[in-house]
Short mmCIF file of C-alpha atoms in Angstrom, two decimals:
data_model
loop_
_atom_site.label_atom_id
_atom_site.label_comp_id
_atom_site.label_asym_id
_atom_site.label_seq_id
_atom_site.Cartn_x
_atom_site.Cartn_y
_atom_site.Cartn_z
CA UNK J 145 93.01 3.48 -10.63
CA UNK J 146 90.50 3.64 -13.49
CA UNK J 147 92.47 1.12 -15.56
CA UNK J 148 92.62 -1.38 -12.70
CA UNK J 149 88.96 -0.90 -11.88
CA UNK J 150 88.00 -1.42 -15.53
CA UNK J 151 90.12 -4.57 -15.87
CA UNK J 152 88.79 -6.02 -12.62
CA UNK J 153 85.20 -5.20 -13.61
CA UNK J 154 85.64 -6.93 -16.97
CA UNK J 155 87.23 -9.91 -15.22
CA UNK J 156 84.31 -10.20 -12.78
CA UNK J 157 81.77 -9.90 -15.60
CA UNK J 158 83.41 -12.62 -17.70
CA UNK J 159 83.88 -14.82 -14.63
CA UNK J 160 80.15 -14.55 -13.86
CA UNK J 161 79.21 -15.31 -17.47
CA UNK J 162 81.78 -17.97 -18.39
CA UNK J 163 83.37 -19.14 -15.12
CA UNK J 164 86.79 -18.07 -16.39
CA UNK J 165 88.93 -14.95 -16.63
CA UNK J 166 90.52 -13.98 -19.93
CA UNK J 167 94.30 -14.30 -20.06
CA UNK J 168 94.33 -11.38 -22.52
CA UNK J 169 92.84 -9.21 -19.81
CA UNK J 170 95.44 -10.41 -17.32
CA UNK J 171 98.28 -9.79 -19.78
CA UNK J 172 96.99 -6.26 -20.41
CA UNK J 173 97.05 -5.60 -16.65
CA UNK J 174 100.48 -7.16 -16.17
CA UNK J 175 102.00 -5.20 -19.06
CA UNK J 176 100.49 -2.02 -17.63
CA UNK J 177 101.93 -2.84 -14.23
CA UNK J 178 105.38 -3.47 -15.68
CA UNK J 179 105.20 -0.18 -17.59
CA UNK J 180 104.15 1.73 -14.45
CA UNK J 181 106.87 0.15 -12.30
CA UNK J 182 109.60 0.84 -14.89
CA UNK J 183 108.32 4.40 -15.38
CA UNK J 184 108.42 4.94 -11.63
CA UNK J 185 111.69 3.17 -10.75
CA UNK J 186 113.66 2.70 -13.94
CA UNK J 187 115.26 -0.70 -14.47
CA UNK J 188 114.90 -1.37 -10.74
CA UNK J 189 111.14 -1.30 -11.39
CA UNK J 190 111.39 -4.62 -13.22
CA UNK J 191 112.58 -6.33 -10.04
CA UNK J 192 109.86 -4.64 -8.01
CA UNK J 193 107.28 -5.71 -10.57
CA UNK J 194 108.47 -9.34 -10.56
CA UNK J 195 108.41 -9.46 -6.76
CA UNK J 196 104.93 -7.94 -6.59
CA UNK J 197 103.42 -10.35 -9.13
CA UNK J 198 105.12 -13.37 -7.51
CA UNK J 199 103.73 -12.83 -4.01
CA UNK J 200 100.14 -13.99 -4.80
CA UNK J 201 101.41 -17.03 -6.71
CA UNK J 202 103.55 -18.10 -3.76
CA UNK J 203 100.85 -17.33 -1.17
CA UNK J 204 97.98 -19.09 -2.92
CA UNK J 205 99.61 -22.02 -4.68
CA UNK J 206 98.25 -24.53 -2.14
CA UNK J 207 94.74 -23.12 -2.45
CA UNK J 208 95.04 -23.53 -6.21
CA UNK J 209 96.20 -27.16 -5.83
CA UNK J 210 93.13 -28.10 -3.80
CA UNK J 211 90.91 -26.15 -6.21
CA UNK J 212 89.78 -23.73 -3.53
CA UNK J 213 90.99 -20.76 -5.59
CA UNK J 214 91.19 -20.49 -9.35
CA UNK J 215 94.25 -19.58 -11.37
CA UNK J 216 92.45 -16.52 -12.75
CA UNK J 217 91.86 -15.21 -9.24
CA UNK J 218 95.53 -15.57 -8.40
CA UNK J 219 96.44 -13.80 -11.64
CA UNK J 220 94.10 -10.93 -10.70
CA UNK J 221 95.93 -10.53 -7.40
CA UNK J 222 99.24 -10.58 -9.32
CA UNK J 223 97.94 -7.91 -11.66
CA UNK J 224 97.00 -5.68 -8.70
CA UNK J 225 100.40 -6.23 -7.11
CA UNK J 226 102.15 -5.47 -10.38
CA UNK J 227 100.30 -2.20 -10.88
CA UNK J 228 99.98 -0.91 -7.32
CA UNK J 229 102.57 -2.63 -5.17
CA UNK J 230 102.55 -4.72 -2.01
CA UNK J 231 100.63 -2.35 0.27
CA UNK J 232 97.54 -2.17 -1.95
CA UNK J 233 97.93 -5.88 -2.76
CA UNK J 234 97.96 -6.92 0.91
CA UNK J 235 94.95 -4.79 1.80
CA UNK J 236 93.11 -6.09 -1.28
CA UNK J 237 93.86 -9.71 -0.33
CA UNK J 238 92.64 -9.30 3.25
CA UNK J 239 89.48 -7.43 2.31
CA UNK J 240 88.76 -9.78 -0.61
CA UNK J 241 88.88 -12.85 1.63
CA UNK J 242 86.57 -11.15 4.14
CA UNK J 243 84.14 -10.22 1.35
CA UNK J 244 84.32 -13.78 -0.04
CA UNK J 245 83.59 -15.21 3.41
CA UNK J 246 80.58 -12.92 3.72
CA UNK J 247 79.33 -13.87 0.22
CA UNK J 248 79.82 -17.55 1.02
CA UNK J 249 77.91 -17.24 4.27
CA UNK J 250 75.06 -15.46 2.48
CA UNK J 251 74.94 -18.20 -0.15
CA UNK J 252 74.98 -20.94 2.49
CA UNK J 253 72.18 -19.26 4.43
CA UNK J 254 70.18 -18.70 1.24
CA UNK J 255 70.46 -22.37 0.25
CA UNK J 256 70.02 -23.48 3.89
CA UNK J 257 72.88 -25.95 3.74
CA UNK J 258 75.24 -24.81 6.49
CA UNK J 259 75.40 -28.22 8.17
CA UNK J 260 75.90 -30.16 4.94
CA UNK J 261 78.72 -27.77 3.92
CA UNK J 262 80.34 -28.16 7.34
CA UNK J 263 80.02 -31.93 6.98
CA UNK J 264 81.75 -31.87 3.57
CA UNK J 265 84.53 -29.73 5.07
CA UNK J 266 84.93 -32.08 8.05
CA UNK J 267 85.10 -35.11 5.75
CA UNK J 268 87.70 -33.37 3.59
CA UNK J 269 89.89 -32.56 6.61
CA UNK J 270 89.61 -36.16 7.84
CA UNK J 271 90.62 -37.51 4.40
CA UNK J 272 93.63 -35.22 4.27
CA UNK J 273 94.71 -36.20 7.79
CA UNK J 274 94.24 -39.93 7.20
CA UNK J 275 95.93 -39.98 3.79
CA UNK J 276 98.66 -37.53 4.78
CA UNK J 277 98.30 -35.92 1.34
CA UNK J 278 96.82 -32.69 0.09
CA UNK J 279 93.70 -33.65 -1.87
CA UNK J 280 91.46 -31.68 -4.19
CA UNK J 281 88.45 -30.28 -2.36
CA UNK J 282 85.36 -32.29 -3.38
CA UNK J 283 83.33 -30.86 -6.23
CA UNK J 284 79.61 -31.05 -5.74
CA UNK J 285 77.22 -32.71 -8.14
CA UNK J 286 74.64 -29.99 -7.46
CA UNK J 287 75.91 -27.70 -10.22
CA UNK J 288 77.17 -24.27 -9.28
CA UNK J 289 75.09 -23.88 -6.13
CA UNK J 290 78.25 -23.78 -4.00
CA UNK J 291 80.38 -21.63 -6.31
CA UNK J 292 81.13 -18.02 -5.57
CA UNK J 293 82.86 -15.81 -8.10
CA UNK J 294 85.94 -14.78 -6.17
CA UNK J 295 86.69 -12.17 -8.84
CA UNK J 296 83.70 -10.20 -7.53
CA UNK J 297 85.21 -10.26 -4.03
CA UNK J 298 88.55 -9.14 -5.50
CA UNK J 299 86.86 -6.25 -7.31
CA UNK J 300 85.12 -5.10 -4.13
CA UNK J 301 88.27 -5.69 -2.07
CA UNK J 302 90.32 -3.62 -4.49
CA UNK J 303 87.83 -0.73 -4.40
CA UNK J 304 87.91 -0.73 -0.61
CA UNK J 305 91.73 -1.05 -0.54
CA UNK J 306 92.04 1.99 -2.76
CA UNK J 307 89.78 3.98 -0.47
CA UNK J 308 91.78 2.92 2.59
CA UNK J 309 95.23 3.29 1.03
CA UNK J 310 94.78 6.60 -0.77
#
């Protein structure tokens, strides 16, 4: 648990500072996960590992395409799945999205732009429906006012998942 917590903390810190998550950090977590799965299940552990790291990629590919979720965030979920398995991964995903929703709501209330954010969302949905295509979610010209660091929500979600699961 300490390794995962350390890697996720470093990921959140670099995400806050640089708006990106180091691939070296992800690779370290994935290699650790593969090692743990093989140690636990022998050669069968490789298949378990591959399944566990693939689930987040499959689940969140559409969110990545519309730029609602970053590749680094998906890789963090894959890292958690690779190390801990599907039960911890699923709990982490659910709790992380709830935490992210709460952080987003706090940010919207702080900036007092609930109605403008709802308007942007409504316009996006209308564009998707009219065009019949999945479009990238509009990026704002107001800097990072609307950005939340999802890695922070993943870190908190993971900590809660570990408390619930173990």
